[in-house]
Short mmCIF file of C-alpha atoms in Angstrom, two decimals:
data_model
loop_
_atom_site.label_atom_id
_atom_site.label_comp_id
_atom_site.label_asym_id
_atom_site.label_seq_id
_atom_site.Cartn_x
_atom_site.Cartn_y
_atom_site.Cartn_z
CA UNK A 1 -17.07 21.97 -54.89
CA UNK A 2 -13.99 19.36 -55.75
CA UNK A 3 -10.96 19.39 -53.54
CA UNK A 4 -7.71 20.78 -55.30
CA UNK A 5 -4.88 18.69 -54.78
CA UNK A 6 -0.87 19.86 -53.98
CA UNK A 7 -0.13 18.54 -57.75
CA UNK A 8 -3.13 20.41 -59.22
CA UNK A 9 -2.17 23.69 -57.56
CA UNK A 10 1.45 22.77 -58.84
CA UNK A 11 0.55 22.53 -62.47
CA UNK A 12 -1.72 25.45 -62.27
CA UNK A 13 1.03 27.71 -61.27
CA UNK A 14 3.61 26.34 -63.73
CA UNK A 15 1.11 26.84 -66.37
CA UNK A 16 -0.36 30.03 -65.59
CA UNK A 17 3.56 31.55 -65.94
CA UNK A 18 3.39 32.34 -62.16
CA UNK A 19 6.50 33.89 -60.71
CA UNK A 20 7.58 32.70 -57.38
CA UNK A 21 5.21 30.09 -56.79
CA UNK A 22 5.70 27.38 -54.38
CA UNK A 23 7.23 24.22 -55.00
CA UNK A 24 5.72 20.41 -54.91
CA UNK A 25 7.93 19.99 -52.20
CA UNK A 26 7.42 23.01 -50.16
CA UNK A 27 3.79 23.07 -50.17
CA UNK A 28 4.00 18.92 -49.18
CA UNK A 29 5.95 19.95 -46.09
CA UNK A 30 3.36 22.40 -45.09
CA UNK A 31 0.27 20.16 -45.13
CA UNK A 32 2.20 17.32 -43.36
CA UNK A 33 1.52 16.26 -39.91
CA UNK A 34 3.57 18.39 -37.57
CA UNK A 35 6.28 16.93 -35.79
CA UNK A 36 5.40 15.85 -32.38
CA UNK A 37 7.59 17.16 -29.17
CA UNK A 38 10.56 14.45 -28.01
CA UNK A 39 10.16 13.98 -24.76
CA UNK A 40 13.49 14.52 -23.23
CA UNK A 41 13.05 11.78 -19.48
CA UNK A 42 10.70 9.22 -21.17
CA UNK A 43 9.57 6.98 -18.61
CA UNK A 44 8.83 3.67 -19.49
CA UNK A 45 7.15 0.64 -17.72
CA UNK A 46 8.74 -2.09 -15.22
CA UNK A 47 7.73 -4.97 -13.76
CA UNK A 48 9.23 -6.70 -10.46
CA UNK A 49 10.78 -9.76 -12.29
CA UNK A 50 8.80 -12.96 -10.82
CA UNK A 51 11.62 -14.39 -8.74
CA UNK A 52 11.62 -11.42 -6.53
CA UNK A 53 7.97 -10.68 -6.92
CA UNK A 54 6.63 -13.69 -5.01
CA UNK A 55 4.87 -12.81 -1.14
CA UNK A 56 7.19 -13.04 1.84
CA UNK A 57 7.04 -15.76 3.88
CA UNK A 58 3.99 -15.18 6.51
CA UNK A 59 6.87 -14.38 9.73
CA UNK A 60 8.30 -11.69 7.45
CA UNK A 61 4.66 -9.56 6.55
CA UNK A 62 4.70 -6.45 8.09
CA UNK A 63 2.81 -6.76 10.78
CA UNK A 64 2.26 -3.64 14.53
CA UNK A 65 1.95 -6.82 16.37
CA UNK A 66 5.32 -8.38 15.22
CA UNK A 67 7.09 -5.51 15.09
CA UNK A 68 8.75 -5.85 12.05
CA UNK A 69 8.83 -2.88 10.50
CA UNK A 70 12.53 -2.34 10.11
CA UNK A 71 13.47 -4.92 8.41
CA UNK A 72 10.55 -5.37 6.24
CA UNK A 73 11.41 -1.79 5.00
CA UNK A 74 14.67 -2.92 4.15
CA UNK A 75 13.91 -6.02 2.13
CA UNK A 76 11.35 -3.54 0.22
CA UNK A 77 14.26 -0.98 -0.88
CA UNK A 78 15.99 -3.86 -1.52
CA UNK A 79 14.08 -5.57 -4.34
CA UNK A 80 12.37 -2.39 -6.11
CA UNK A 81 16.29 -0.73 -6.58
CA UNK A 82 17.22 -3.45 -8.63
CA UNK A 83 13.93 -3.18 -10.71
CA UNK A 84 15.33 0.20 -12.88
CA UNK A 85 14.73 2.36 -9.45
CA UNK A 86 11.02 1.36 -8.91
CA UNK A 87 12.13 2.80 -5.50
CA UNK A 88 11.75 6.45 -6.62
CA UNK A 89 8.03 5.65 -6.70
CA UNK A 90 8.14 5.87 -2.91
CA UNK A 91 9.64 9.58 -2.76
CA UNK A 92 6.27 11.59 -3.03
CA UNK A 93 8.72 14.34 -4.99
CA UNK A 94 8.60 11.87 -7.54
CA UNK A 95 5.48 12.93 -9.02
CA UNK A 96 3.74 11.52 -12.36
CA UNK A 97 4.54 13.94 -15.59
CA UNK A 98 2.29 16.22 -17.23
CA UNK A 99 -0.35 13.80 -19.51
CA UNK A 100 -0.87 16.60 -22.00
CA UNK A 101 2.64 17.31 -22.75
CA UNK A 102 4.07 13.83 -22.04
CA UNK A 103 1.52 11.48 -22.48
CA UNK A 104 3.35 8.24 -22.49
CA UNK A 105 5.65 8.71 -20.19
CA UNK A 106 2.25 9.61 -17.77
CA UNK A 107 0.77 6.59 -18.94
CA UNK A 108 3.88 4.33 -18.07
CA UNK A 109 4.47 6.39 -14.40
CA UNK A 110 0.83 5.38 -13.56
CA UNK A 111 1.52 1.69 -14.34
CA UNK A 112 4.53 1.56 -12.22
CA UNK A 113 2.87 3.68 -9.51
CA UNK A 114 0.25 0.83 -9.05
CA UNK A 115 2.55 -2.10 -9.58
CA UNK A 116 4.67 -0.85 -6.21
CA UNK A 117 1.67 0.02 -4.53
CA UNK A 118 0.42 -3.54 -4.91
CA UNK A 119 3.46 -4.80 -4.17
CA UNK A 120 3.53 -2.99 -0.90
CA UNK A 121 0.02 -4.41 -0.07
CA UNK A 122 0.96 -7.94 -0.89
CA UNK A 123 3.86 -7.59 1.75
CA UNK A 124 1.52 -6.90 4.51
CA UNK A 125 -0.59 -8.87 6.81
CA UNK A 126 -4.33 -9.40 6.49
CA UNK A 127 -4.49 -7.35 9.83
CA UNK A 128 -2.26 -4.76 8.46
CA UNK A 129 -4.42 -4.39 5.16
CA UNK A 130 -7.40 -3.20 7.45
CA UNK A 131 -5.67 -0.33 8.15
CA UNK A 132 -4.46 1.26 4.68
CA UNK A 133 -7.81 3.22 3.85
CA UNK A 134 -9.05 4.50 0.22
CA UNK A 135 -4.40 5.14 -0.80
CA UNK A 136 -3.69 5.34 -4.08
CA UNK A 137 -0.35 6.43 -4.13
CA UNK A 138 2.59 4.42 -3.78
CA UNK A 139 4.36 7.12 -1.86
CA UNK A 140 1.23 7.59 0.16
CA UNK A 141 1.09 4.01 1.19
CA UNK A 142 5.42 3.98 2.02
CA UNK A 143 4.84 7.37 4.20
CA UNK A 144 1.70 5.98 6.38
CA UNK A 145 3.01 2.53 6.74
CA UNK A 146 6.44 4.83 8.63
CA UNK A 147 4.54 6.80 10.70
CA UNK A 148 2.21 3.95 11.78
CA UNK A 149 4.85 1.92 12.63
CA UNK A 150 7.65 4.12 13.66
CA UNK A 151 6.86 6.12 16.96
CA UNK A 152 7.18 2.47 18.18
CA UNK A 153 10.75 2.32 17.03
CA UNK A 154 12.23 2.16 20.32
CA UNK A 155 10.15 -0.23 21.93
CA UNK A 156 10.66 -2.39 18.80
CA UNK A 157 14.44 -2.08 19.56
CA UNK A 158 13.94 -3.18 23.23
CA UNK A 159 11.73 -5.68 22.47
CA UNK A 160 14.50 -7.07 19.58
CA UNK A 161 16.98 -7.26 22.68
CA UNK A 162 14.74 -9.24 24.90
CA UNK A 163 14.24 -11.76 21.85
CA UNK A 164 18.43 -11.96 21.74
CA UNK A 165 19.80 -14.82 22.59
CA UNK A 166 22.69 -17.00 21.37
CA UNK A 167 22.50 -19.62 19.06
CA UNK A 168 25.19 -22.25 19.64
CA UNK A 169 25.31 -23.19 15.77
CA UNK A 170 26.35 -20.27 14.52
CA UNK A 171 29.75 -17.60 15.19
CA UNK A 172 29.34 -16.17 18.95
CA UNK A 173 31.04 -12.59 18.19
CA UNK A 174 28.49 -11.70 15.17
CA UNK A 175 26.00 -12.54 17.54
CA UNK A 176 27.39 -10.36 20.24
CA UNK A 177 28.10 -7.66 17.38
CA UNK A 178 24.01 -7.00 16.58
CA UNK A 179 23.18 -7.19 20.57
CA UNK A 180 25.20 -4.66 21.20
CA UNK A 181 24.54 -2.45 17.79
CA UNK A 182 20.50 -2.56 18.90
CA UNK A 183 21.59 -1.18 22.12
CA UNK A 184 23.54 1.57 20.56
CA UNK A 185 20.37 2.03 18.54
CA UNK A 186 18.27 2.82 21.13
CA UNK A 187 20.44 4.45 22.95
CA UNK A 188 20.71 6.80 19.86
CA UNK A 189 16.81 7.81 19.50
CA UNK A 190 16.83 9.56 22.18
CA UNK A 191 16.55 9.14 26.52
CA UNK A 192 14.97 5.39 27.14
CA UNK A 193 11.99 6.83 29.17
CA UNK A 194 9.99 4.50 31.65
CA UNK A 195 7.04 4.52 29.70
CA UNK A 196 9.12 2.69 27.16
CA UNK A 197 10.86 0.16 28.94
CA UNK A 198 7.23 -0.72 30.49
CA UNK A 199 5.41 -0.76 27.20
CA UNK A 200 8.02 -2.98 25.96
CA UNK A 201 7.72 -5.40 29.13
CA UNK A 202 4.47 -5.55 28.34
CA UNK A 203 4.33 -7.04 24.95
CA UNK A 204 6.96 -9.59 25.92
CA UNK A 205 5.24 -10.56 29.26
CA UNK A 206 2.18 -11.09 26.52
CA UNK A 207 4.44 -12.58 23.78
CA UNK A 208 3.09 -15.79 24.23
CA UNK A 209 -0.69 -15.00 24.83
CA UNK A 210 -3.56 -12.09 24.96
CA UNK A 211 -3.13 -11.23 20.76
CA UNK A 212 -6.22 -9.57 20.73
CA UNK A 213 -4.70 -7.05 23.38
CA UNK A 214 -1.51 -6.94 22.07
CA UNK A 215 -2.96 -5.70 18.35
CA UNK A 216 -5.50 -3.11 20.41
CA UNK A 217 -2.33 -1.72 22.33
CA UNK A 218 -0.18 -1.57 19.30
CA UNK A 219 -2.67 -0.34 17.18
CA UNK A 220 -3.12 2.57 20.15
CA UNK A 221 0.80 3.09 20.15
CA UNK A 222 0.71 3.64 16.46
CA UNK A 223 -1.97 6.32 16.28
CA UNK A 224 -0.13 8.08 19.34
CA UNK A 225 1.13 11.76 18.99
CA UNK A 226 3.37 14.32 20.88
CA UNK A 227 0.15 15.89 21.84
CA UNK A 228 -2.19 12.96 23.07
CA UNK A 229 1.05 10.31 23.70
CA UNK A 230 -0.54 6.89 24.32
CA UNK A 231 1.50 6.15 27.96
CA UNK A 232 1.91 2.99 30.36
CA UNK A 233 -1.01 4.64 31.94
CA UNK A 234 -3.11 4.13 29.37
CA UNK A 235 -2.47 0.84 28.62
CA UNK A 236 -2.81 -0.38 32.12
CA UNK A 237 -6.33 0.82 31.65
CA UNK A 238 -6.63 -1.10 28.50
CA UNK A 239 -5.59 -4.15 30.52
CA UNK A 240 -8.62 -2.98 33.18
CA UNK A 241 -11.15 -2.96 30.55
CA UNK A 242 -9.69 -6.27 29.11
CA UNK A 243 -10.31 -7.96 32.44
CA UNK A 244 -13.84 -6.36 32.89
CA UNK A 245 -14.75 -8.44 29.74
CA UNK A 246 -13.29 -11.84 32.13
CA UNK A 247 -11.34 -14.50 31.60
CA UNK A 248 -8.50 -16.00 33.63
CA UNK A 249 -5.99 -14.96 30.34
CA UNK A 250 -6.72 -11.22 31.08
CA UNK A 251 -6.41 -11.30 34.78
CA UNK A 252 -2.83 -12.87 34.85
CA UNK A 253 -1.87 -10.40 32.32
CA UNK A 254 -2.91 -7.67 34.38
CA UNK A 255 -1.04 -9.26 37.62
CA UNK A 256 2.12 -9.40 35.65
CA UNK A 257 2.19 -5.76 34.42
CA UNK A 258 0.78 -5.27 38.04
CA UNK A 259 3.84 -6.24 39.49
CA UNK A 260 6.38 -4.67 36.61
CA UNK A 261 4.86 -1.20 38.00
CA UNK A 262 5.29 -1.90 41.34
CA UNK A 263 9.00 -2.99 40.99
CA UNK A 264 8.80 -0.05 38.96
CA UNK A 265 7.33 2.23 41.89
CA UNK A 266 9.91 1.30 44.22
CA UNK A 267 12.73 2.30 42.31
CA UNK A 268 11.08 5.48 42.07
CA UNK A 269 10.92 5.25 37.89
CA UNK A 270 6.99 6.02 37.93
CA UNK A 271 5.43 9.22 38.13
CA UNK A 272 2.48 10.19 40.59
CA UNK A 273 0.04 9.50 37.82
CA UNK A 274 1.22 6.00 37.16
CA UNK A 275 1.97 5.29 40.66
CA UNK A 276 -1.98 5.83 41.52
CA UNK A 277 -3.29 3.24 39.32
#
């Protein structure tokens, strides 16, 4: 059986003295493709430009140990607002749109998802890689980087105030200015408790030694909850198990914290728990 085309079925009716049939042009606009559906928030794909997209200087990878979480956060908002707000892909209510309905704009979201979420890998440290798991999501990635890294916001701080000294070659007063906004920092997240200040002590009495401890106690920190806090307690049995494994390293370590609790103890800062070991 042959086909009948819109012409054929055009001429028939026009010969056959039809009344009221269809036009050429009516019947062409019903077998034509149906219009497809605008979408109204296209998304479309961006790219880091390569002048910003180059890996941070190896001091500046976020890294427990270094505890430079603050400002490597910063430098990140920083670079992926000025890329057409490549920042909103680190808001998990900025979720990818419906494929079916808006397939290219889906397509697009899922390129830029990945491009931030391998730029936040690049940005970290081969020791902070280890610790990022099966992610996919950009937003994912943003929110467990924070909460590793932020219940040790406050011993960051004090630790940032030890490191504070003046530099002779540049203004005094700016200098003066940060000391004293990091103290109003820490002064503002809440009471400084002894565990804290101790905690702190700790990883600058080991600043300049022991970085195999100093990862396993940050790494501890980070995991730490309001339930099962990780305390000065704890890691003074972390430097105990340290020193069972020898070395003279570990043993001066644990002298120096050693003495920090005693000074500590006779102040009457420590609790009964602490004050046993």
């Amino acid at each position: 059986m042959s086909l009948v085309s819109v012409s054929d079925v055009t001429a028939l009716a026009i010969g056959s003295g039809l009344s009221g049939a269809p036009s050429a042009a009516s019947l062409s606009s019903e077998v034509s493709t149906p219009s497809t559906t605008v979408d109204p928030d296209p998304v479309t794909e961006t790219r880091i430009p390569p002048n910003l997209l180059s890996k941070f200087a190896r001091e500046r990878l976020l890294d427990l140990v270094v505890g430079n979480y603050r400002t490597w956060s910063n430098s990140i908002i920083d670079v992926l607002s000025v890329c057409g707000g490549l920042d909103d892909y680190l808001c998990p209510e900025y979720k990818c749109p419906n494929p079916v309905i808006r397939g290219a704009s889906a397509k697009a979201w899922l390129q830029n998802n990945r491009h931030v979420f391998s730029y936040l890998r690049l940005q970290c440290s081969d020791d902070e890689r280890e610790h990022l798991g099966d992610l996919t999501l950009a937003s994912e990635l943003w929110e467990f980087l924070r909460n590793r890294h932020d219940p040790r916001a406050q011993v960051l701080l004090l630790r940032d105030l030890l490191k504070t000294e003046f530099d002779t070659s540049l203004p005094l007063v700016p200098q003066l200015h940060k000391c004293i906004t990091l103290c109003r920092q820490v002064i503002t997240m809440g009471n400084l408790s002894v565990d804290s200040l101790a905690q702190v002590m700790v990883f600058h009495m080991m600043r300049n030694s022991s970085p195999d401890l100093q990862r396993h106690i940050a790494d501890a920190l980070s995991r730490a909850t309001t339930s099962a806090p990780y305390t000065i307690a704890d890691v003074v049995q972390s430097l105990m198990f340290w020193v069972g494994l020898g070395g003279t390293e570990y043993f001066e370590s644990t002298k120096c914290v050693t003495r920090c609790l005693s000074a500590c103890s006779s102040l009457g800062m420590l609790s009964e728990e602490m004050s046993l070991l």
